[in-house]
Coordinates of C-alpha atoms in Angstrom, one line a residue:
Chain A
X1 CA 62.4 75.3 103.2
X2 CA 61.2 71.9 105.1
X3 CA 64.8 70.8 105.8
X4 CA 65.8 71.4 109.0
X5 CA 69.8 71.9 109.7
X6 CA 71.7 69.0 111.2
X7 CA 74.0 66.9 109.8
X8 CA 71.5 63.9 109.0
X9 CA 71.5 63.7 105.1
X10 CA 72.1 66.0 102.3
X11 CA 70.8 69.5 102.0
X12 CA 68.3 70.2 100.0
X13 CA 68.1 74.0 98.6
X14 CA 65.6 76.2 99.0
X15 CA 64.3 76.1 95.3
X16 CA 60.7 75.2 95.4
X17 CA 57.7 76.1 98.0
X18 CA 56.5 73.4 100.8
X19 CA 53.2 72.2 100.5
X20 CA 52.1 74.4 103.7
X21 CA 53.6 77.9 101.7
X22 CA 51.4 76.5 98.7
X23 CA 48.2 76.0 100.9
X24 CA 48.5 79.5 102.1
X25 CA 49.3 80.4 98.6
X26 CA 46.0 79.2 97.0
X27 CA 43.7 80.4 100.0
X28 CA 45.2 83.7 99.5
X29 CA 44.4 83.6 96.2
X30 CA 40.9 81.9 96.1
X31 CA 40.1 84.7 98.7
X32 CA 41.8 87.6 96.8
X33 CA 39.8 86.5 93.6
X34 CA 36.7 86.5 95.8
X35 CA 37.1 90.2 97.4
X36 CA 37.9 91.5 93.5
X37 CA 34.4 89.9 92.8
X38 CA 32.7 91.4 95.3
X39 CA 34.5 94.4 94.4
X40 CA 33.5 94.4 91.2
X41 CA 29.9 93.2 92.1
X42 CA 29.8 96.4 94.6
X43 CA 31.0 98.9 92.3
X44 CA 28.6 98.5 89.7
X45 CA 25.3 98.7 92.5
X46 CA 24.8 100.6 95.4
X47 CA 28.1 101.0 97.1
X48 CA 30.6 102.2 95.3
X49 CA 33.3 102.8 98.4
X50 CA 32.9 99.4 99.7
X51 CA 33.7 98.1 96.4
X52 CA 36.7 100.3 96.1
X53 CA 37.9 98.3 99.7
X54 CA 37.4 95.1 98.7
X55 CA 39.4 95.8 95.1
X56 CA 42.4 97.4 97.8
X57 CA 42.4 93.9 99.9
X58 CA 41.6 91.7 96.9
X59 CA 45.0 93.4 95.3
X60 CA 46.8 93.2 98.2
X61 CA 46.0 90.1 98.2
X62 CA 47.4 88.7 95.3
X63 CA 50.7 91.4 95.9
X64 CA 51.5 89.1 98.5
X65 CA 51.5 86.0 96.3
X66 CA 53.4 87.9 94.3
X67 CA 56.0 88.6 96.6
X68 CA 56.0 85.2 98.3
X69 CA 57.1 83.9 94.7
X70 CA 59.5 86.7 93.9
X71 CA 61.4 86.2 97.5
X72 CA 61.5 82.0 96.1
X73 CA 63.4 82.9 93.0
X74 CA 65.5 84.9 94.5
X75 CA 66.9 82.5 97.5
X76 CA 66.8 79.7 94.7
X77 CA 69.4 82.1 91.9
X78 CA 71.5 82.9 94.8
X79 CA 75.2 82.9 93.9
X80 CA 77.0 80.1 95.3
X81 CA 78.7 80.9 98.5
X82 CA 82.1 80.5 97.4
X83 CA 83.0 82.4 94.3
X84 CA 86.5 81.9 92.4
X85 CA 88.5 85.3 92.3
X86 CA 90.5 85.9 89.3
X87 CA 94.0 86.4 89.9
X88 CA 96.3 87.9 87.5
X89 CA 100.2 87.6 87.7
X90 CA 102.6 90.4 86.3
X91 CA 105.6 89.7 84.7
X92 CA 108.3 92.3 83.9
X93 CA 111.8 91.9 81.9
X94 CA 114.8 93.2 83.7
X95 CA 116.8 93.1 80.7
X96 CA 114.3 94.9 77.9
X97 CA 111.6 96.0 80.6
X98 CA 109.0 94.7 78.8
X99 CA 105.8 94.1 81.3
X100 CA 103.4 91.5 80.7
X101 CA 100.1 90.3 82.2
X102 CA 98.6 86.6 81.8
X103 CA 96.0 84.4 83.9
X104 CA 98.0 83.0 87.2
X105 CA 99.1 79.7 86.9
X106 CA 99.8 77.6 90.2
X107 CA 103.3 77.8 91.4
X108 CA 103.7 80.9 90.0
X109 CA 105.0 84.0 93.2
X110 CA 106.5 87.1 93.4
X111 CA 110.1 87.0 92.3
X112 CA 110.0 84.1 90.8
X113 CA 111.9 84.3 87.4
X114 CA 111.9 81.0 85.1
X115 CA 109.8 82.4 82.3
X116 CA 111.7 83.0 79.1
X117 CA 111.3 86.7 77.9
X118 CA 108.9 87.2 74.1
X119 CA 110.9 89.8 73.2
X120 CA 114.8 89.8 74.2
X121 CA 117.0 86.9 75.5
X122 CA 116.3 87.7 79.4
X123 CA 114.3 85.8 81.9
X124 CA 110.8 87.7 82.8
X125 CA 110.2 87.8 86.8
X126 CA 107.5 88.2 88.6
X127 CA 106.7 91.4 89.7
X128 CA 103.4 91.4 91.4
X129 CA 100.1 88.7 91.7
X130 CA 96.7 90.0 92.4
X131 CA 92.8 89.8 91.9
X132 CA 91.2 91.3 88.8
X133 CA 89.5 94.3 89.6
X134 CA 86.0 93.0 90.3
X135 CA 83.1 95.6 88.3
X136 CA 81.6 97.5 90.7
X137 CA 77.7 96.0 91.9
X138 CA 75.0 98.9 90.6
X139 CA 72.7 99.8 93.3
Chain B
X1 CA 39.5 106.4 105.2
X2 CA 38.2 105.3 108.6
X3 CA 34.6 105.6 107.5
X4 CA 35.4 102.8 104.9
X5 CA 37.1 100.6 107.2
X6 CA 34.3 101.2 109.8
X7 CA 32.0 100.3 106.5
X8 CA 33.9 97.0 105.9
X9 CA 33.8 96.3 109.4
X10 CA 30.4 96.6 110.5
X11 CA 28.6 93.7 111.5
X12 CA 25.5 93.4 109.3
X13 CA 27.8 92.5 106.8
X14 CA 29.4 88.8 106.6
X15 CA 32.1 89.7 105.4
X16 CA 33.2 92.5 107.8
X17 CA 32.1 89.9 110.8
X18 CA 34.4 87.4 109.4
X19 CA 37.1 90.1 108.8
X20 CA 36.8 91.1 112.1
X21 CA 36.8 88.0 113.8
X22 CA 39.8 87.7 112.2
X23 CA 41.5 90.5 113.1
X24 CA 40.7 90.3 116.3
X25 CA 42.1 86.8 116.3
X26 CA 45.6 88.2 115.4
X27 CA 45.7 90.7 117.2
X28 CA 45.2 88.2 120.6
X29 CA 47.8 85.2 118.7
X30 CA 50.1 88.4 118.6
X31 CA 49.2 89.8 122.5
X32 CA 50.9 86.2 123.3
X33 CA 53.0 85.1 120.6
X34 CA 55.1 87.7 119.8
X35 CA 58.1 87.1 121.3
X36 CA 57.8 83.8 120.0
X37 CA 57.1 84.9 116.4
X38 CA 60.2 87.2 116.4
X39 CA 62.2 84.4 118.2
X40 CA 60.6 82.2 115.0
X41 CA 61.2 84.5 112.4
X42 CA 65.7 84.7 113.8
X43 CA 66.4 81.1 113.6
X44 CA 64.9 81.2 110.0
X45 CA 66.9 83.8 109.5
X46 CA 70.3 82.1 111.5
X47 CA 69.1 78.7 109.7
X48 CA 69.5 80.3 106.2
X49 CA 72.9 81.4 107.3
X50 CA 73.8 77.7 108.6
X51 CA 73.1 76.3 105.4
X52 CA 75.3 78.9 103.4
X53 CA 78.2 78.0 106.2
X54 CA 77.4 74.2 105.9
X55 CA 78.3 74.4 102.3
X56 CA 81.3 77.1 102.9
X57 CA 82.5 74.5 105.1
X58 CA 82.1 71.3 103.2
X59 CA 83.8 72.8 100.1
X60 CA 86.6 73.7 102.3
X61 CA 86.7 70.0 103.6
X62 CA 86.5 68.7 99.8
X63 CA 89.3 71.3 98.5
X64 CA 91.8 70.3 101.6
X65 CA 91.0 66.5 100.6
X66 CA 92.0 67.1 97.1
X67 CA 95.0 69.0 98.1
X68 CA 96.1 66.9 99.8
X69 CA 95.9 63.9 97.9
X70 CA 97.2 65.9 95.1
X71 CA 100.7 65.9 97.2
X72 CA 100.6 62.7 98.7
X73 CA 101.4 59.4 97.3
X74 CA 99.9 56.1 95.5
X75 CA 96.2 56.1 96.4
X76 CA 96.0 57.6 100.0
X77 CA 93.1 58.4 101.0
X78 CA 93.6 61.2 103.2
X79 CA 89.8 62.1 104.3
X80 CA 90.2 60.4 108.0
X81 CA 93.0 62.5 108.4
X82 CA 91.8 65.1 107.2
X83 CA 88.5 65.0 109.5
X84 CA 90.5 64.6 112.5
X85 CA 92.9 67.6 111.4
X86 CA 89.3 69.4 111.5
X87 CA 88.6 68.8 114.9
X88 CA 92.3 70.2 116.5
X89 CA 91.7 72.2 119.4
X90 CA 93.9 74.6 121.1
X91 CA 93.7 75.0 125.2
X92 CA 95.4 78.7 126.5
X93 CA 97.3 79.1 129.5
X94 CA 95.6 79.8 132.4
X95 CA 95.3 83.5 133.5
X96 CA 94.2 83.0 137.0
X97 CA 97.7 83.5 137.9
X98 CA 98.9 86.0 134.8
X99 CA 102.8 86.0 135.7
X100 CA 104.8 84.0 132.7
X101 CA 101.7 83.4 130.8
X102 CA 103.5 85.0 127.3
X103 CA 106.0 82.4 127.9
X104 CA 103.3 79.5 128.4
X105 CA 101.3 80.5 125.5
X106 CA 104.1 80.7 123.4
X107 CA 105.5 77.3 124.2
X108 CA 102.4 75.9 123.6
X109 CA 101.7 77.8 120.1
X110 CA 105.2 76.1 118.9
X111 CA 103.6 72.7 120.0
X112 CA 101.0 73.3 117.9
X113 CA 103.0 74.5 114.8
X114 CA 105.1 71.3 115.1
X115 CA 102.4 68.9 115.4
X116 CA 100.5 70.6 112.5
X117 CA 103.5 70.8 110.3
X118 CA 104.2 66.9 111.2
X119 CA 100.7 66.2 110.3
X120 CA 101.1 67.4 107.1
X121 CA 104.2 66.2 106.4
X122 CA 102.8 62.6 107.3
X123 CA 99.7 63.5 104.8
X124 CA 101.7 64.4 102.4
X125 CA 105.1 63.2 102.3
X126 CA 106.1 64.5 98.5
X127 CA 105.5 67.7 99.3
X128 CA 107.7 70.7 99.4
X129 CA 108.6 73.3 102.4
X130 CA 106.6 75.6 100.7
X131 CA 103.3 73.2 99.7
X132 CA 103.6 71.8 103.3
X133 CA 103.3 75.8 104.9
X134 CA 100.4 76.3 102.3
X135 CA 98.9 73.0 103.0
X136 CA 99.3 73.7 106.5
X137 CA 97.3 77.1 106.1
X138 CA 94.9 75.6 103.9
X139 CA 93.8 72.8 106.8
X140 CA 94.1 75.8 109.1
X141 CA 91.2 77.9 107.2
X142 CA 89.7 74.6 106.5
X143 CA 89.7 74.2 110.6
X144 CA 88.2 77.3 111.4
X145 CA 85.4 77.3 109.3
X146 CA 84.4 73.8 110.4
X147 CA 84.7 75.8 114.3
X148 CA 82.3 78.5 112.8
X149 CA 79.7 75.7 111.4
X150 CA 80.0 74.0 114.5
X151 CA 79.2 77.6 117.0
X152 CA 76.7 78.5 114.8
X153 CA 74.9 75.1 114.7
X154 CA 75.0 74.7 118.6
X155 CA 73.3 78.3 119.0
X156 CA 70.8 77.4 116.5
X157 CA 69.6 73.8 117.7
X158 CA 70.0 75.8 121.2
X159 CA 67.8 78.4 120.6
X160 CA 65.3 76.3 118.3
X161 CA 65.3 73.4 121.6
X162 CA 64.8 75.9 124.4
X163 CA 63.0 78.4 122.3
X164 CA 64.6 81.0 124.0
X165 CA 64.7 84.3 122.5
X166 CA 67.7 85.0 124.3
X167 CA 69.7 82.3 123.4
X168 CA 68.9 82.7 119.9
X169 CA 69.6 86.6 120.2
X170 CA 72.7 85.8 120.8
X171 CA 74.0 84.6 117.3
X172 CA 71.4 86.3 115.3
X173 CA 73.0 90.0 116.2
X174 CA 76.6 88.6 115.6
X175 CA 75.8 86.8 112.7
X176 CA 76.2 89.6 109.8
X177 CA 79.7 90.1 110.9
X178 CA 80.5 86.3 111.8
X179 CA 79.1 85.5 107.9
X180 CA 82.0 88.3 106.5
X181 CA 84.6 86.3 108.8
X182 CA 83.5 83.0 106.9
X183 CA 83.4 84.8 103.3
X184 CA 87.0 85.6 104.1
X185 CA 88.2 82.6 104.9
X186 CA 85.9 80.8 102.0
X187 CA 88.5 82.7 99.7
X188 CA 91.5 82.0 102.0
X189 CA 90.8 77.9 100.4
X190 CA 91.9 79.2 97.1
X191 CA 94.6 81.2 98.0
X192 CA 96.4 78.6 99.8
X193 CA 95.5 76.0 97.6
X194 CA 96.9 77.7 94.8
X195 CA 99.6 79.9 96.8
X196 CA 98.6 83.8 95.7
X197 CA 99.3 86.4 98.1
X198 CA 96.7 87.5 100.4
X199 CA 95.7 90.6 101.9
X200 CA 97.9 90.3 105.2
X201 CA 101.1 89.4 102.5
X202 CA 101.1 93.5 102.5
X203 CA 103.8 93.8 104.8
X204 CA 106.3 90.3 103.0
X205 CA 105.2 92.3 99.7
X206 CA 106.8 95.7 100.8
X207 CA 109.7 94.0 102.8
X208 CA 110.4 91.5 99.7
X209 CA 110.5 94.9 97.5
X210 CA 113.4 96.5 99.7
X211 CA 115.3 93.3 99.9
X212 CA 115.2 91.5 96.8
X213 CA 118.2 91.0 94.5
X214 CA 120.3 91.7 97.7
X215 CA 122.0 88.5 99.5
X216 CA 119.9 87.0 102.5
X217 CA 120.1 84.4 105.5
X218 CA 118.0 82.8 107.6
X219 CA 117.9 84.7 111.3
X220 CA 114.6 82.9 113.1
X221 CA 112.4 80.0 111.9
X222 CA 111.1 80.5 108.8
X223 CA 112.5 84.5 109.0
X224 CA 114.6 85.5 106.8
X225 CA 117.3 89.1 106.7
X226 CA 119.2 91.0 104.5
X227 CA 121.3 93.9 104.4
X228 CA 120.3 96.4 102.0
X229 CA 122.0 99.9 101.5
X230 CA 120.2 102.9 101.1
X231 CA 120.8 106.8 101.1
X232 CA 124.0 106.1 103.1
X233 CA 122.3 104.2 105.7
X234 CA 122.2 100.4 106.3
X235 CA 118.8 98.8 106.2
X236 CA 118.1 94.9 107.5
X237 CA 115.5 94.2 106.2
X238 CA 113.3 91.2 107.9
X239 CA 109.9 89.2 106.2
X240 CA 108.8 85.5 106.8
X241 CA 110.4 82.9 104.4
X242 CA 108.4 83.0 101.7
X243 CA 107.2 81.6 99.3
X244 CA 105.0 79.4 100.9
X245 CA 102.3 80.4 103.3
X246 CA 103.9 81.3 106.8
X247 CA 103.9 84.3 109.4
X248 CA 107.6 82.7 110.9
X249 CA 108.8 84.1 114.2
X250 CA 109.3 88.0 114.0
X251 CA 109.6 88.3 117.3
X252 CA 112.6 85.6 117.0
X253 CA 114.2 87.6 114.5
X254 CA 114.1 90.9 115.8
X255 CA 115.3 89.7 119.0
X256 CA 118.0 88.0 117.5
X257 CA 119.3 90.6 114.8
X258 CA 119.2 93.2 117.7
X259 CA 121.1 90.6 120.2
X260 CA 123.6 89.8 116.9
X261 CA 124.5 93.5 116.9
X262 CA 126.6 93.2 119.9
X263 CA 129.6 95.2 119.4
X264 CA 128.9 96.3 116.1
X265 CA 126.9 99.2 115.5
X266 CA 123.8 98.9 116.9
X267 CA 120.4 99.1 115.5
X268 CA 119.2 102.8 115.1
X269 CA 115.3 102.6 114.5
X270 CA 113.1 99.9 113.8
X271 CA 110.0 100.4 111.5
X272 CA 107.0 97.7 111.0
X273 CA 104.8 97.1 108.4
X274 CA 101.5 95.2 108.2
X275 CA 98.0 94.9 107.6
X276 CA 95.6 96.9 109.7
X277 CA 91.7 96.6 109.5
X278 CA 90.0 99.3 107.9
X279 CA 86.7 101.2 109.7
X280 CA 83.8 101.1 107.2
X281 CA 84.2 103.8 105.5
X282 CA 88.0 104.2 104.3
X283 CA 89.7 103.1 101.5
X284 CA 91.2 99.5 101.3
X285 CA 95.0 100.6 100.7
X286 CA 95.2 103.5 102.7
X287 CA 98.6 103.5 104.6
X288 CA 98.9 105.2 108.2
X289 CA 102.0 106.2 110.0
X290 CA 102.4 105.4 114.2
X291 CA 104.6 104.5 116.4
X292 CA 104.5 100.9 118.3
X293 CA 104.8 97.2 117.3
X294 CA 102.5 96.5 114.0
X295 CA 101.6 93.2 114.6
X296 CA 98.7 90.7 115.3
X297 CA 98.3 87.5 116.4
X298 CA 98.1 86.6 120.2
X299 CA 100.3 88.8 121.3
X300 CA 103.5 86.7 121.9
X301 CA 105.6 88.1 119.1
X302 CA 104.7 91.5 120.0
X303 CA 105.9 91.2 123.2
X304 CA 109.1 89.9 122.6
X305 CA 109.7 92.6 120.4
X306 CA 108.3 95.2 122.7
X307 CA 111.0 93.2 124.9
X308 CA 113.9 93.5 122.6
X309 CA 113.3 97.0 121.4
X310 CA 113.0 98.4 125.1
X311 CA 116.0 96.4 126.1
X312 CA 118.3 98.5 123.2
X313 CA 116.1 101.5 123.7
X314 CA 115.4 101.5 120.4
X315 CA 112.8 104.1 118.9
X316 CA 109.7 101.8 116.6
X317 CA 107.7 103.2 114.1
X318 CA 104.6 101.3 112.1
X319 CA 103.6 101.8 108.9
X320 CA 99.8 100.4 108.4
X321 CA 98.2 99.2 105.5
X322 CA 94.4 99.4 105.6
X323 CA 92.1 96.7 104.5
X324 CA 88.7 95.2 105.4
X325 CA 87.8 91.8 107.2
X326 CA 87.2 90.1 103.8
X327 CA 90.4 91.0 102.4
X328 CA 93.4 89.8 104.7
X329 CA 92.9 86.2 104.1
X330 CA 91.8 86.7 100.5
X331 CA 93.8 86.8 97.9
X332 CA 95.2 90.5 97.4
X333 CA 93.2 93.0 95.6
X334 CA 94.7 95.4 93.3
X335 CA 94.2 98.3 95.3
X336 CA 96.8 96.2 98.3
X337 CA 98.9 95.6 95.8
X338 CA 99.5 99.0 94.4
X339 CA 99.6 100.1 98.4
X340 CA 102.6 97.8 98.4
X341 CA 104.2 100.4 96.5
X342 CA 103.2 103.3 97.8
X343 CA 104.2 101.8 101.4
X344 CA 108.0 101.5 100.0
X345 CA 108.0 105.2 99.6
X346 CA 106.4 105.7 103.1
X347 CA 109.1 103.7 104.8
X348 CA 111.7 105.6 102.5
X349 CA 110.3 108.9 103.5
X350 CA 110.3 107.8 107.0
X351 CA 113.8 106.6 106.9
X352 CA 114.9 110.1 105.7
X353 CA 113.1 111.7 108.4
X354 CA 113.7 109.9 111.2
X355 CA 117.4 109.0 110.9
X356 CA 120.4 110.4 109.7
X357 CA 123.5 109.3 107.4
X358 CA 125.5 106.0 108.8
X359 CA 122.3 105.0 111.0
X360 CA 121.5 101.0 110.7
X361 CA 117.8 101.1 110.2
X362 CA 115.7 97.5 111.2
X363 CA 112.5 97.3 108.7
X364 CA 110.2 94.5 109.3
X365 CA 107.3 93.3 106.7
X366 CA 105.0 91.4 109.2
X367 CA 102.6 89.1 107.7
X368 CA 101.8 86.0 105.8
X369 CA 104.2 85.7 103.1
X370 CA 101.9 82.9 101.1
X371 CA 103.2 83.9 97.5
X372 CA 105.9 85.9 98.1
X373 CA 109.4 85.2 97.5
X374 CA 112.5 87.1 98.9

């Protein structure tokens, strides 16, 4: 949060609140805790609706807090920004027409045929290379 | 509701004076500083982004390091070159005076290929044609997301030294569709790097189906042809050499299979195939039939094709392959690849529509060909 973007020095990620968040973090609190006392304090005596407001801003208060931690975690498990895709390569027998699917390996492309066949004689070519289908994010 | 606020509020109570005070306070901070606030709150947001691109592009920097060295030999240490690779720029033509400009851009595009490919070569002398083309790539991807760092950074120390909420504006509204233009190219470092097909391989991938097992020869640099038969018509069938990571020279190689023609029997239809971009929306995959040249780039090889094809009078068709932004440098998703196959058919169909027994058909698979052999 306090590093500022040039090229002067490694990054640092955004993992852990600067001291200025965490001052506003603790007055927030200390004055949240203070408005559910005098909540409290009000809606046992005379003024019942009062209290009920101060227990609403009091709450709110310490929603925020809440939140202000929540939005941390979440920047600091952010996915890396460049994820590995899984590619598959297929690989078909002309001779027996067995098909056959395994991890890609560098140097492997499409038509490429070097790969002894597992179940004749015949050399297995490659057919086709592509990602694994990714699972689809839940909303 | 109002009652209670007007309760909190009142002034015999502490409280509601300091409360007051307060809001009062914000609400004159925000009279004056709200422009200032909102211009705050986008470079946070544009910051956030140019620390995910700082470490899109660093990886790519480190991954084009290691390939390098990987093909290179004893213990080079190609980082120097590599940075300065990273800072290439490319000047256009001038189009104050618009007349020959194709010509000028396109002498100046093979410039650049040469000295790139030299570069590379230099770099990494043990490599083969095909790791030198994906190498090639690899820097290339590598170059434009250092480009992208570089814009984004200059708006955002812009904006944050002038304050302006204009300048920063600017880069904030592009920025969701610049950041899917980095994500693409993020992926583009593996796929060149390792050599799988990518999205825009579509249109080698459907030519390389019709073609293969049948005898080919180079026409163009880096192009390849071959003759294939099919339902009593001759097909030539055109893709970029593959399988290392190249567009070639369509453009080349149509002009020079139609020009080779000469007193033979000339070409009866052309039909192109290649990656399109998708509106949000529709399905990666889908496939689209028009008529025109289906290809990208700058425009030079479409206009010597547009050239060629007008000098024969020569009908052109385009089969298009849909895909999003984040899939043409990426490598290809399974819904492209079973496209690929669906795409044969289309051309088949098309063939059988649109010519007759005897004709000589030109088919083109336009594209990067990173992956895909012949």
């Amino acid at each position: 949060m306090t590093t500022r973007m040039t090229d002067a020095g490694p990054q640092t990620p955004m993992m852990s609140l600067s001291w200025v968040s965490l001052a506003v973090v603790v007055v927030i609190g200390i004055f949240s805790l203070l408005f559910l006392w005098l909540g409290f304090q009000s809606f046992g005596g005379e003024n019942p609706d009062q209290g009920n407001l101060y227990i609403v801003v009091g709450t709110a208060g310490l929603a925020a807090i809440g939140y202000m931690f929540f939005r941390t975690k979440a920047i600091s498990s952010q996915k890396p920004p460049v994820e590995k895709a899984e590619v598959v390569t297929i690989l078909e027998c002309p001779s027996c027409d067995l098909k056959r699917v395994r991890d890609f390996q560098r140097g492997d492309y499409v038509y490429k045929s070097d790969e002894s066949c597992t179940r004749c004689e015949g050399t297995m070519t490659i057919t086709g290379i592509h990602r694994k289908a990714e699972p689809k994010k839940k909303r | 509701m109002y009652l209670q606020v007007g309760q909190l509020l009142q002034n015999q109570s502490d409280i509601g004076m300091i409360l007051q005070t307060l809001f009062s306070l914000s609400f004159i901070i925000y009279l004056f500083y709200a422009q200032r606030i909102q211009a705050m709150s986008m470079l946070r947001a544009v910051e956030g982004t140019l620390r995910k691109v700082k470490e899109i592009r660093d990886k790519g920097r480190s991954v084009s390091i290691e390939a390098v060295k990987e093909a290179s030999e004893g213990d080079y240490d190609p980082t120097p070159d590599v940075e300065r690779f990273l800072e290439h720029f490319f000047i256009s033509p001038t189009s104050l005076d618009p007349a020959g400009i194709v010509g000028k851009m396109g002498q100046l595009l093979n410039v650049r290929e040469n000295t790139f490919e030299a570069e590379v070569r230099a770099m990494a002398p043990k490599a083969s044609d095909s790791e030198v083309n994906n190498l090639e790539n690899l820097l290339e991807a590598s170059l434009a997301l250092n480009i992208y760092y570089k814009v984004i950074r200059h708006f955002y120390l812009l904006g944050k030294k002038t304050m302006n909420i204009y300048v920063i504006m600017q880069i904030h509204m592009i920025l969701p569709m610049i950041v899917r233009e980095i994500e693409a190219y993020s992926r583009a470092l593996q796929a060149f790097r390792d050599g799988t097909p990518i999205g825009d391989s579509v249109g080698p991938l459907v030519a390389a189906r019709l073609m293969h097992g049948h005898e080919w020869s180079d026409v163009a640099k880096e192009m390849v042809a071959a003759e294939v038969p099919y339902n009593g018509r001759t097909l030539i069938v055109t893709k970029a050499k593959g399988p290392g990571g190249s567009v070639g020279k369509p453009g080349d190689a149509i002009e020079n299979i139609l020009n080779s023609r000469k007193g033979r029997k000339k070409v009866d239809a052309v039909i192109m195939i290649d990656a399109a971009g998708k509106l949000e929306g529709e399905p990666a995959g889908g496939i689209a039939e028009g008529v025109g040249a289906a290809i990208g780039g700058i425009g030079v090889e479409k206009y010597k094709i547009e050239e060629a094809v007008k000098e024969h009078d020569i009908p052109m068709y385009a089969i298009a392959i849909k895909q999003d932004i984040t899939h043409v440098v990426a490598p290809m998703v399974e819904e492209l690849y079973t496209a690929c196959d669906t795409a044969v058919e289309t051309v088949k169909r098309m063939i059988d529509e649109k010519t007759k027994e005897g004709d000589t058909i030109l088919v083109a698979g336009i594209g990067n060909t990173v992956g895909v052999g012949q």
